[in-house]
DNA sequence: GATCGCAATTTGTGATCACATACGCAAATG
DNA sequence: CATTTGCGTATGTGATCACAAATTGCGATC
């Protein structure tokens, strides 16, 4: 999810088991779960690897993020108090740090934490769970995306999200979230 | 997914293995996958059962169906030719048969086939896959829903969906799909 | 008659094994 | 030098086992 593994990276059950000090059995169960969630790709011969997403697939996942996260933000809006907004601003500071340090994993991780913190307020665990499986599927690709970004400042749309939350502006919030989750991925589908 | 198992039904690895003539290992992997997809509930002690959904959870899953399936239908619309519409009408006949026979599983199965047939035209496998995991989560609950329905004719909204497809009427299609997937579930969340 | 406690049994977990298959590398061939 | 063939090895699969934990059912007790 955090882009620690590159797209197309192959994994073996024995390798995973050795890495975490367990036998093949728990490694198999973990791998099967991640395959079911779309986070790993299972070849016809049973080999597993992180997925290499096609442009079409990235477009779909971007559309899914937009659909799901706009809904989550909209549900969170009426419950977003000042304490939450302050927390979001703090996390946004962490995002900025990762940007200046050019820390891809740290950037992805704190960026997702920003979103998750907001969406937790939506009190919609089923929707959030599905949004997180989408993040999982995009993880390796997001790392590749970061390499193409030549950014030096934290994401502009995060500020728009916070402003819309403060103002209680639902249309503005929906637009800001849609733009934020769509913007980056657009770089990858051309 | 088709409501063959009632909500809250307990399952054991050895029982599943015996039922399908395999050892515990494949049963474990299948169960773990279904748990990951939300189709089965895993208790803290490791026992698995079909989920008993709360009203809040049903409301969320209904909202998810609306979000995802409206998008899928919208994407399918420009590709929906006459052959597809005729196929949908045929399936709708199967739905009607299941209704008169009071066959819950047959009704759920053919109803979902109606939707899947339409959505396959959307050429959006990632979105469809997620919609299907939502169906999976609702399976046992849909069976309970069917018991509360005193219906004697096929779903009205399917006809509206077909009419909107014929007319190329996207707003009408979106409304018809949203109504169709929401209507039934509403009975359960009160 | 209801509740509590204990024991027998069921159940999930992690490990290991045998086996079939697929992969990768190197040698051979054109 | 490129392509193919063949072999050794790595890898996934399904089965089985030992063990710990939890559930169940029965009997005792109040």
GROMACS .gro file of C-alpha atoms (C1' of nucleotides) in nm:
model
  440
    1UNK     CA    1   0.000   0.000   0.000
    2UNK     CA    2   0.282   0.239   0.078
    3UNK     CA    3   0.484   0.176  -0.232
    4UNK     CA    4   0.762  -0.018  -0.063
    5UNK     CA    5   0.748  -0.282  -0.334
    6UNK     CA    6   0.797  -0.203  -0.701
    7UNK     CA    7   0.546  -0.317  -0.965
    8UNK     CA    8   0.614  -0.663  -1.103
    9UNK     CA    9   0.821  -0.774  -0.802
   10UNK     CA   10   0.803  -1.153  -0.767
   11UNK     CA   11   0.742  -1.317  -0.431
   12UNK     CA   12   0.779  -1.676  -0.314
   13UNK     CA   13   0.606  -1.845  -0.026
   14UNK     CA   14   0.928  -1.982   0.118
   15UNK     CA   15   1.093  -1.646   0.079
   16UNK     CA   16   0.815  -1.465   0.260
   17UNK     CA   17   0.816  -1.732   0.531
   18UNK     CA   18   1.188  -1.698   0.586
   19UNK     CA   19   1.165  -1.318   0.586
   20UNK     CA   20   0.912  -1.323   0.869
   21UNK     CA   21   1.039  -1.629   1.051
   22UNK     CA   22   0.739  -1.852   0.986
   23UNK     CA   23   0.669  -2.155   0.774
   24UNK     CA   24   0.503  -2.159   0.436
   25UNK     CA   25   0.153  -2.196   0.578
   26UNK     CA   26   0.102  -1.847   0.723
   27UNK     CA   27   0.279  -1.700   0.421
   28UNK     CA   28   0.035  -1.879   0.196
   29UNK     CA   29  -0.265  -1.748   0.382
   30UNK     CA   30  -0.137  -1.392   0.375
   31UNK     CA   31  -0.061  -1.415   0.005
   32UNK     CA   32  -0.400  -1.563  -0.073
   33UNK     CA   33  -0.568  -1.282   0.113
   34UNK     CA   34  -0.370  -1.017  -0.071
   35UNK     CA   35  -0.448  -1.183  -0.402
   36UNK     CA   36  -0.818  -1.179  -0.314
   37UNK     CA   37  -0.790  -0.807  -0.246
   38UNK     CA   38  -0.615  -0.746  -0.575
   39UNK     CA   39  -0.295  -0.636  -0.405
   40UNK     CA   40  -0.097  -0.922  -0.556
   41UNK     CA   41  -0.117  -1.087  -0.893
   42UNK     CA   42  -0.145  -1.467  -0.916
   43UNK     CA   43  -0.011  -1.614  -1.239
   44UNK     CA   44  -0.171  -1.920  -1.393
   45UNK     CA   45   0.114  -2.131  -1.261
   46UNK     CA   46   0.060  -2.009  -0.906
   47UNK     CA   47   0.346  -1.763  -0.890
   48UNK     CA   48   0.269  -1.434  -0.716
   49UNK     CA   49   0.398  -1.087  -0.788
   50UNK     CA   50   0.292  -0.729  -0.737
   51UNK     CA   51   0.072  -0.619  -1.026
   52UNK     CA   52   0.190  -0.412  -1.320
   53UNK     CA   53  -0.119  -0.208  -1.391
   54UNK     CA   54  -0.228  -0.119  -1.741
   55UNK     CA   55  -0.339   0.233  -1.820
   56UNK     CA   56  -0.699   0.117  -1.837
   57UNK     CA   57  -0.672  -0.040  -1.497
   58UNK     CA   58  -0.521   0.274  -1.348
   59UNK     CA   59  -0.801   0.481  -1.497
   60UNK     CA   60  -1.056   0.251  -1.336
   61UNK     CA   61  -0.888   0.262  -0.998
   62UNK     CA   62  -0.868   0.640  -1.017
   63UNK     CA   63  -1.240   0.651  -1.095
   64UNK     CA   64  -1.303   0.422  -0.798
   65UNK     CA   65  -1.102   0.643  -0.567
   66UNK     CA   66  -1.301   0.942  -0.685
   67UNK     CA   67  -1.636   0.771  -0.638
   68UNK     CA   68  -1.561   0.622  -0.298
   69UNK     CA   69  -1.360   0.900  -0.142
   70UNK     CA   70  -1.597   1.177  -0.247
   71UNK     CA   71  -1.873   0.981  -0.076
   72UNK     CA   72  -1.662   0.928   0.236
   73UNK     CA   73  -1.562   1.294   0.256
   74UNK     CA   74  -1.921   1.399   0.210
   75UNK     CA   75  -2.030   1.175   0.496
   76UNK     CA   76  -1.748   1.299   0.716
   77UNK     CA   77  -1.825   1.666   0.659
   78UNK     CA   78  -2.112   1.709   0.908
   79UNK     CA   79  -1.902   1.538   1.176
   80UNK     CA   80  -1.578   1.726   1.111
   81UNK     CA   81  -1.500   1.938   1.416
   82UNK     CA   82  -1.205   2.166   1.477
   83UNK     CA   83  -0.997   1.895   1.643
   84UNK     CA   84  -1.015   1.687   1.328
   85UNK     CA   85  -0.918   1.978   1.105
   86UNK     CA   86  -0.620   2.053   1.324
   87UNK     CA   87  -0.514   1.692   1.305
   88UNK     CA   88  -0.538   1.705   0.927
   89UNK     CA   89  -0.317   2.013   0.923
   90UNK     CA   90  -0.059   1.837   1.137
   91UNK     CA   91  -0.056   1.538   0.902
   92UNK     CA   92  -0.026   1.775   0.609
   93UNK     CA   93   0.292   1.901   0.773
   94UNK     CA   94   0.427   1.546   0.772
   95UNK     CA   95   0.341   1.520   0.403
   96UNK     CA   96   0.538   1.839   0.341
   97UNK     CA   97   0.838   1.698   0.526
   98UNK     CA   98   0.833   1.384   0.314
   99UNK     CA   99   0.821   1.598   0.002
  100UNK     CA  100   1.131   1.799   0.091
  101UNK     CA  101   1.312   1.482   0.196
  102UNK     CA  102   1.212   1.323  -0.134
  103UNK     CA  103   1.089   1.023   0.068
  104UNK     CA  104   0.848   0.837  -0.160
  105UNK     CA  105   0.725   0.585   0.096
  106UNK     CA  106   0.689   0.852   0.362
  107UNK     CA  107   0.496   1.070   0.121
  108UNK     CA  108   0.253   0.797   0.022
  109UNK     CA  109   0.208   0.684   0.380
  110UNK     CA  110   0.135   1.029   0.521
  111UNK     CA  111  -0.080   1.124   0.225
  112UNK     CA  112  -0.297   0.818   0.281
  113UNK     CA  113  -0.305   0.890   0.652
  114UNK     CA  114  -0.446   1.233   0.571
  115UNK     CA  115  -0.727   1.077   0.374
  116UNK     CA  116  -0.793   0.798   0.621
  117UNK     CA  117  -0.811   1.040   0.911
  118UNK     CA  118  -1.082   1.235   0.734
  119UNK     CA  119  -1.274   0.929   0.619
  120UNK     CA  120  -1.275   0.766   0.960
  121UNK     CA  121  -1.514   1.040   1.062
  122UNK     CA  122  -1.760   0.919   0.801
  123UNK     CA  123  -1.848   0.623   1.025
  124UNK     CA  124  -1.866   0.405   0.716
  125UNK     CA  125  -1.632   0.110   0.774
  126UNK     CA  126  -1.750  -0.093   0.475
  127UNK     CA  127  -1.686   0.188   0.230
  128UNK     CA  128  -1.355   0.275   0.391
  129UNK     CA  129  -1.244  -0.088   0.374
  130UNK     CA  130  -1.308  -0.095   0.002
  131UNK     CA  131  -1.129   0.235  -0.049
  132UNK     CA  132  -0.830   0.083   0.129
  133UNK     CA  133  -0.825  -0.219  -0.101
  134UNK     CA  134  -0.807   0.027  -0.389
  135UNK     CA  135  -0.511   0.196  -0.222
  136UNK     CA  136  -0.357  -0.147  -0.182
  137UNK     CA  137  -0.391  -0.219  -0.552
  138UNK     CA  138  -0.234   0.115  -0.637
  139UNK     CA  139   0.055   0.088  -0.389
  140UNK     CA  140   0.335  -0.029  -0.618
  141UNK     CA  141   0.212   0.202  -0.894
  142UNK     CA  142   0.206   0.504  -0.663
  143UNK     CA  143   0.574   0.456  -0.602
  144UNK     CA  144   0.636   0.472  -0.975
  145UNK     CA  145   0.416   0.779  -0.990
  146UNK     CA  146   0.618   0.955  -0.727
  147UNK     CA  147   0.930   0.917  -0.936
  148UNK     CA  148   0.765   1.116  -1.213
  149UNK     CA  149   0.660   1.392  -0.979
  150UNK     CA  150   0.900   1.681  -0.950
  151UNK     CA  151   0.715   1.837  -0.665
  152UNK     CA  152   0.866   2.054  -0.398
  153UNK     CA  153   0.559   2.153  -0.202
  154UNK     CA  154   0.273   1.968  -0.032
  155UNK     CA  155  -0.037   1.894  -0.238
  156UNK     CA  156  -0.241   2.201  -0.314
  157UNK     CA  157  -0.572   2.017  -0.298
  158UNK     CA  158  -0.518   1.920   0.064
  159UNK     CA  159  -0.544   2.286   0.150
  160UNK     CA  160  -0.864   2.313  -0.051
  161UNK     CA  161  -1.003   2.012   0.137
  162UNK     CA  162  -0.926   2.171   0.471
  163UNK     CA  163  -1.075   2.502   0.361
  164UNK     CA  164  -1.394   2.336   0.244
  165UNK     CA  165  -1.420   2.147   0.574
  166UNK     CA  166  -1.385   2.471   0.768
  167UNK     CA  167  -1.647   2.642   0.555
  168UNK     CA  168  -1.888   2.346   0.563
  169UNK     CA  169  -1.886   2.369   0.183
  170UNK     CA  170  -1.996   2.028   0.057
  171UNK     CA  171  -1.976   2.090  -0.319
  172UNK     CA  172  -1.633   2.243  -0.271
  173UNK     CA  173  -1.522   1.946  -0.061
  174UNK     CA  174  -1.641   1.696  -0.319
  175UNK     CA  175  -1.458   1.877  -0.594
  176UNK     CA  176  -1.139   1.914  -0.391
  177UNK     CA  177  -1.131   1.544  -0.299
  178UNK     CA  178  -1.207   1.434  -0.654
  179UNK     CA  179  -0.931   1.659  -0.785
  180UNK     CA  180  -0.681   1.543  -0.525
  181UNK     CA  181  -0.723   1.171  -0.587
  182UNK     CA  182  -0.746   1.211  -0.965
  183UNK     CA  183  -0.470   1.461  -1.030
  184UNK     CA  184  -0.169   1.241  -0.961
  185UNK     CA  185  -0.297   0.933  -1.136
  186UNK     CA  186  -0.361   1.133  -1.449
  187UNK     CA  187   0.013   1.154  -1.499
  188UNK     CA  188   0.028   0.778  -1.540
  189UNK     CA  189  -0.241   0.717  -1.796
  190UNK     CA  190  -0.090   0.869  -2.101
  191UNK     CA  191  -2.361  -1.457  -0.314
  192UNK     CA  192  -2.681  -1.629  -0.416
  193UNK     CA  193  -2.832  -1.657  -0.072
  194UNK     CA  194  -2.784  -2.029  -0.033
  195UNK     CA  195  -2.644  -1.984   0.315
  196UNK     CA  196  -2.837  -1.810   0.591
  197UNK     CA  197  -2.684  -1.523   0.791
  198UNK     CA  198  -2.490  -1.638   1.096
  199UNK     CA  199  -2.431  -1.989   0.965
  200UNK     CA  200  -2.114  -2.136   1.121
  201UNK     CA  201  -1.855  -2.315   0.911
  202UNK     CA  202  -1.559  -2.535   1.005
  203UNK     CA  203  -1.248  -2.606   0.804
  204UNK     CA  204  -1.278  -2.981   0.848
  205UNK     CA  205  -1.645  -2.967   0.758
  206UNK     CA  206  -1.582  -2.773   0.438
  207UNK     CA  207  -1.298  -3.008   0.351
  208UNK     CA  208  -1.514  -3.313   0.395
  209UNK     CA  209  -1.798  -3.155   0.198
  210UNK     CA  210  -1.573  -3.101  -0.102
  211UNK     CA  211  -1.352  -3.405  -0.062
  212UNK     CA  212  -1.031  -3.218   0.017
  213UNK     CA  213  -0.813  -3.168   0.321
  214UNK     CA  214  -0.813  -2.870   0.551
  215UNK     CA  215  -0.552  -2.681   0.354
  216UNK     CA  216  -0.758  -2.586   0.046
  217UNK     CA  217  -1.056  -2.519   0.271
  218UNK     CA  218  -0.844  -2.281   0.473
  219UNK     CA  219  -0.730  -2.092   0.170
  220UNK     CA  220  -1.082  -2.057   0.033
  221UNK     CA  221  -1.213  -1.939   0.370
  222UNK     CA  222  -0.931  -1.690   0.409
  223UNK     CA  223  -1.006  -1.546   0.069
  224UNK     CA  224  -1.375  -1.513   0.145
  225UNK     CA  225  -1.296  -1.350   0.477
  226UNK     CA  226  -1.071  -1.102   0.298
  227UNK     CA  227  -1.356  -1.019   0.064
  228UNK     CA  228  -1.596  -0.969   0.353
  229UNK     CA  229  -1.811  -1.264   0.250
  230UNK     CA  230  -1.738  -1.449   0.573
  231UNK     CA  231  -1.694  -1.326   0.928
  232UNK     CA  232  -1.388  -1.435   1.126
  233UNK     CA  233  -1.438  -1.432   1.503
  234UNK     CA  234  -1.156  -1.345   1.739
  235UNK     CA  235  -1.112  -1.713   1.817
  236UNK     CA  236  -1.072  -1.801   1.452
  237UNK     CA  237  -1.417  -1.940   1.391
  238UNK     CA  238  -1.582  -1.845   1.065
  239UNK     CA  239  -1.946  -1.783   0.988
  240UNK     CA  240  -2.156  -1.593   0.739
  241UNK     CA  241  -2.201  -1.236   0.857
  242UNK     CA  242  -2.513  -1.103   1.028
  243UNK     CA  243  -2.523  -0.751   0.896
  244UNK     CA  244  -2.633  -0.458   1.105
  245UNK     CA  245  -2.870  -0.199   0.965
  246UNK     CA  246  -2.585   0.047   0.934
  247UNK     CA  247  -2.381  -0.204   0.739
  248UNK     CA  248  -2.668  -0.277   0.505
  249UNK     CA  249  -2.716   0.092   0.443
  250UNK     CA  250  -2.350   0.127   0.353
  251UNK     CA  251  -2.355  -0.169   0.119
  252UNK     CA  252  -2.668  -0.034  -0.049
  253UNK     CA  253  -2.493   0.300  -0.096
  254UNK     CA  254  -2.194   0.117  -0.242
  255UNK     CA  255  -2.414  -0.073  -0.485
  256UNK     CA  256  -2.571   0.252  -0.594
  257UNK     CA  257  -2.237   0.426  -0.643
  258UNK     CA  258  -2.065   0.144  -0.827
  259UNK     CA  259  -2.350   0.013  -1.035
  260UNK     CA  260  -2.465   0.354  -1.154
  261UNK     CA  261  -2.110   0.410  -1.275
  262UNK     CA  262  -2.098   0.070  -1.444
  263UNK     CA  263  -2.433   0.117  -1.614
  264UNK     CA  264  -2.329   0.460  -1.730
  265UNK     CA  265  -2.013   0.320  -1.885
  266UNK     CA  266  -2.205   0.036  -2.046
  267UNK     CA  267  -2.466   0.261  -2.204
  268UNK     CA  268  -2.271   0.376  -2.510
  269UNK     CA  269  -2.177   0.015  -2.585
  270UNK     CA  270  -2.523  -0.134  -2.534
  271UNK     CA  271  -2.645  -0.270  -2.865
  272UNK     CA  272  -2.969  -0.445  -2.944
  273UNK     CA  273  -2.826  -0.792  -2.888
  274UNK     CA  274  -2.743  -0.698  -2.531
  275UNK     CA  275  -3.085  -0.554  -2.466
  276UNK     CA  276  -3.249  -0.869  -2.598
  277UNK     CA  277  -3.030  -1.077  -2.371
  278UNK     CA  278  -3.134  -0.865  -2.076
  279UNK     CA  279  -3.498  -0.919  -2.163
  280UNK     CA  280  -3.443  -1.294  -2.175
  281UNK     CA  281  -3.278  -1.290  -1.834
  282UNK     CA  282  -3.562  -1.080  -1.704
  283UNK     CA  283  -3.792  -1.362  -1.808
  284UNK     CA  284  -3.589  -1.599  -1.592
  285UNK     CA  285  -3.625  -1.358  -1.304
  286UNK     CA  286  -4.001  -1.361  -1.354
  287UNK     CA  287  -4.006  -1.742  -1.349
  288UNK     CA  288  -3.816  -1.749  -1.021
  289UNK     CA  289  -4.064  -1.504  -0.876
  290UNK     CA  290  -4.369  -1.714  -0.958
  291UNK     CA  291  -4.192  -2.027  -0.836
  292UNK     CA  292  -4.102  -1.844  -0.514
  293UNK     CA  293  -3.744  -1.960  -0.566
  294UNK     CA  294  -3.527  -1.729  -0.356
  295UNK     CA  295  -3.190  -1.855  -0.477
  296UNK     CA  296  -3.304  -1.859  -0.837
  297UNK     CA  297  -3.437  -1.508  -0.803
  298UNK     CA  298  -3.116  -1.371  -0.656
  299UNK     CA  299  -2.902  -1.555  -0.906
  300UNK     CA  300  -3.091  -1.440  -1.214
  301UNK     CA  301  -3.130  -1.089  -1.080
  302UNK     CA  302  -2.754  -1.060  -1.036
  303UNK     CA  303  -2.701  -1.213  -1.378
  304UNK     CA  304  -2.916  -0.935  -1.522
  305UNK     CA  305  -2.694  -0.676  -1.364
  306UNK     CA  306  -2.368  -0.851  -1.446
  307UNK     CA  307  -2.465  -0.891  -1.811
  308UNK     CA  308  -2.518  -0.519  -1.837
  309UNK     CA  309  -2.205  -0.426  -1.647
  310UNK     CA  310  -1.979  -0.656  -1.846
  311UNK     CA  311  -2.033  -0.415  -2.133
  312UNK     CA  312  -1.876  -0.139  -1.929
  313UNK     CA  313  -1.532  -0.292  -1.991
  314UNK     CA  314  -1.438  -0.205  -1.634
  315UNK     CA  315  -1.321  -0.526  -1.468
  316UNK     CA  316  -1.182  -0.361  -1.154
  317UNK     CA  317  -1.507  -0.183  -1.076
  318UNK     CA  318  -1.713  -0.491  -1.156
  319UNK     CA  319  -1.495  -0.704  -0.931
  320UNK     CA  320  -1.559  -0.472  -0.640
  321UNK     CA  321  -1.931  -0.463  -0.711
  322UNK     CA  322  -1.927  -0.842  -0.697
  323UNK     CA  323  -1.758  -0.844  -0.358
  324UNK     CA  324  -2.042  -0.623  -0.238
  325UNK     CA  325  -2.291  -0.875  -0.375
  326UNK     CA  326  -2.096  -1.144  -0.194
  327UNK     CA  327  -2.126  -0.959   0.136
  328UNK     CA  328  -2.498  -0.916   0.086
  329UNK     CA  329  -2.567  -1.275  -0.020
  330UNK     CA  330  -2.695  -1.423   0.303
  331UNK     CA  331  -2.886  -1.105   0.379
  332UNK     CA  332  -3.054  -1.102   0.037
  333UNK     CA  333  -3.203  -1.437   0.117
  334UNK     CA  334  -3.357  -1.295   0.433
  335UNK     CA  335  -3.480  -1.000   0.229
  336UNK     CA  336  -3.654  -1.224  -0.018
  337UNK     CA  337  -3.858  -1.377   0.263
  338UNK     CA  338  -3.999  -1.034   0.342
  339UNK     CA  339  -4.091  -0.964  -0.017
  340UNK     CA  340  -4.444  -1.052  -0.116
  341UNK     CA  341  -4.382  -0.995  -0.481
  342UNK     CA  342  -4.561  -1.166  -0.764
  343UNK     CA  343  -4.413  -0.991  -1.062
  344UNK     CA  344  -4.062  -0.920  -1.188
  345UNK     CA  345  -3.889  -0.605  -1.071
  346UNK     CA  346  -4.038  -0.292  -1.221
  347UNK     CA  347  -3.706  -0.111  -1.237
  348UNK     CA  348  -3.556  -0.369  -1.470
  349UNK     CA  349  -3.806  -0.257  -1.731
  350UNK     CA  350  -3.705   0.103  -1.670
  351UNK     CA  351  -3.340   0.007  -1.712
  352UNK     CA  352  -3.412  -0.159  -2.045
  353UNK     CA  353  -3.622   0.135  -2.161
  354UNK     CA  354  -3.346   0.381  -2.074
  355UNK     CA  355  -3.091   0.167  -2.258
  356UNK     CA  356  -3.308   0.164  -2.568
  357UNK     CA  357  -3.357   0.539  -2.552
  358UNK     CA  358  -2.992   0.611  -2.481
  359UNK     CA  359  -3.115   0.808  -2.180
  360UNK     CA  360  -2.825   0.830  -1.940
  361UNK     CA  361  -2.991   1.026  -1.656
  362UNK     CA  362  -3.286   0.790  -1.674
  363UNK     CA  363  -3.057   0.488  -1.666
  364UNK     CA  364  -2.868   0.616  -1.365
  365UNK     CA  365  -3.190   0.678  -1.178
  366UNK     CA  366  -3.337   0.340  -1.271
  367UNK     CA  367  -3.026   0.150  -1.159
  368UNK     CA  368  -3.000   0.346  -0.836
  369UNK     CA  369  -3.365   0.278  -0.762
  370UNK     CA  370  -3.339  -0.090  -0.846
  371UNK     CA  371  -3.043  -0.162  -0.622
  372UNK     CA  372  -3.167   0.057  -0.339
  373UNK     CA  373  -3.534  -0.031  -0.334
  374UNK     CA  374  -3.510  -0.384  -0.193
  375UNK     CA  375  -3.246  -0.313   0.066
  376UNK     CA  376  -3.455  -0.031   0.206
  377UNK     CA  377  -3.694  -0.290   0.346
  378UNK     CA  378  -3.418  -0.422   0.567
  379UNK     CA  379  -3.291  -0.105   0.730
  380UNK     CA  380  -3.582  -0.015   0.948
  381DG     C1'  381  -3.536  -2.574   3.779
  382DA     C1'  382  -3.149  -2.282   3.685
  383DT     C1'  383  -2.660  -2.212   3.722
  384DC     C1'  384  -2.201  -2.332   3.765
  385DG     C1'  385  -1.790  -2.621   3.686
  386DC     C1'  386  -1.530  -2.970   3.477
  387DA     C1'  387  -1.398  -3.283   3.126
  388DA     C1'  388  -1.422  -3.458   2.657
  389DT     C1'  389  -1.423  -3.314   2.209
  390DT     C1'  390  -1.402  -3.007   1.843
  391DT     C1'  391  -1.148  -2.665   1.607
  392DG     C1'  392  -0.789  -2.347   1.424
  393DT     C1'  393  -0.273  -2.284   1.377
  394DG     C1'  394   0.174  -2.355   1.224
  395DA     C1'  395   0.503  -2.688   1.062
  396DT     C1'  396   0.662  -3.044   0.766
  397DC     C1'  397   0.652  -3.363   0.377
  398DA     C1'  398   0.595  -3.580  -0.086
  399DC     C1'  399   0.508  -3.474  -0.532
  400DA     C1'  400   0.418  -3.260  -0.974
  401DT     C1'  401   0.524  -2.868  -1.237
  402DA     C1'  402   0.737  -2.468  -1.397
  403DC     C1'  403   1.121  -2.185  -1.422
  404DG     C1'  404   1.599  -2.066  -1.537
  405DC     C1'  405   2.038  -2.150  -1.691
  406DA     C1'  406   2.363  -2.370  -1.959
  407DA     C1'  407   2.497  -2.642  -2.334
  408DA     C1'  408   2.414  -2.777  -2.795
  409DT     C1'  409   2.269  -2.682  -3.255
  410DG     C1'  410   2.166  -2.417  -3.670
  411DC     C1'  411   2.555  -1.518  -3.264
  412DA     C1'  412   2.084  -1.644  -3.200
  413DT     C1'  413   1.764  -2.007  -3.099
  414DT     C1'  414   1.638  -2.423  -2.902
  415DT     C1'  415   1.679  -2.823  -2.614
  416DG     C1'  416   1.742  -3.042  -2.185
  417DC     C1'  417   1.831  -3.083  -1.706
  418DG     C1'  418   1.872  -2.936  -1.232
  419DT     C1'  419   1.647  -2.663  -0.906
  420DA     C1'  420   1.306  -2.379  -0.711
  421DT     C1'  421   0.821  -2.342  -0.623
  422DG     C1'  422   0.326  -2.418  -0.534
  423DT     C1'  423  -0.019  -2.775  -0.379
  424DG     C1'  424  -0.255  -3.077  -0.093
  425DA     C1'  425  -0.215  -3.383   0.297
  426DT     C1'  426  -0.107  -3.490   0.762
  427DC     C1'  427   0.040  -3.406   1.237
  428DA     C1'  428   0.111  -3.209   1.705
  429DC     C1'  429  -0.051  -2.872   1.994
  430DA     C1'  430  -0.309  -2.515   2.221
  431DA     C1'  431  -0.737  -2.296   2.280
  432DA     C1'  432  -1.212  -2.281   2.291
  433DT     C1'  433  -1.654  -2.477   2.273
  434DT     C1'  434  -1.988  -2.804   2.409
  435DG     C1'  435  -2.236  -3.112   2.690
  436DC     C1'  436  -2.317  -3.333   3.106
  437DG     C1'  437  -2.354  -3.371   3.578
  438DA     C1'  438  -2.334  -3.162   4.033
  439DT     C1'  439  -2.490  -2.809   4.329
  440DC     C1'  440  -2.770  -2.451   4.516
   0.00000   0.00000   0.00000
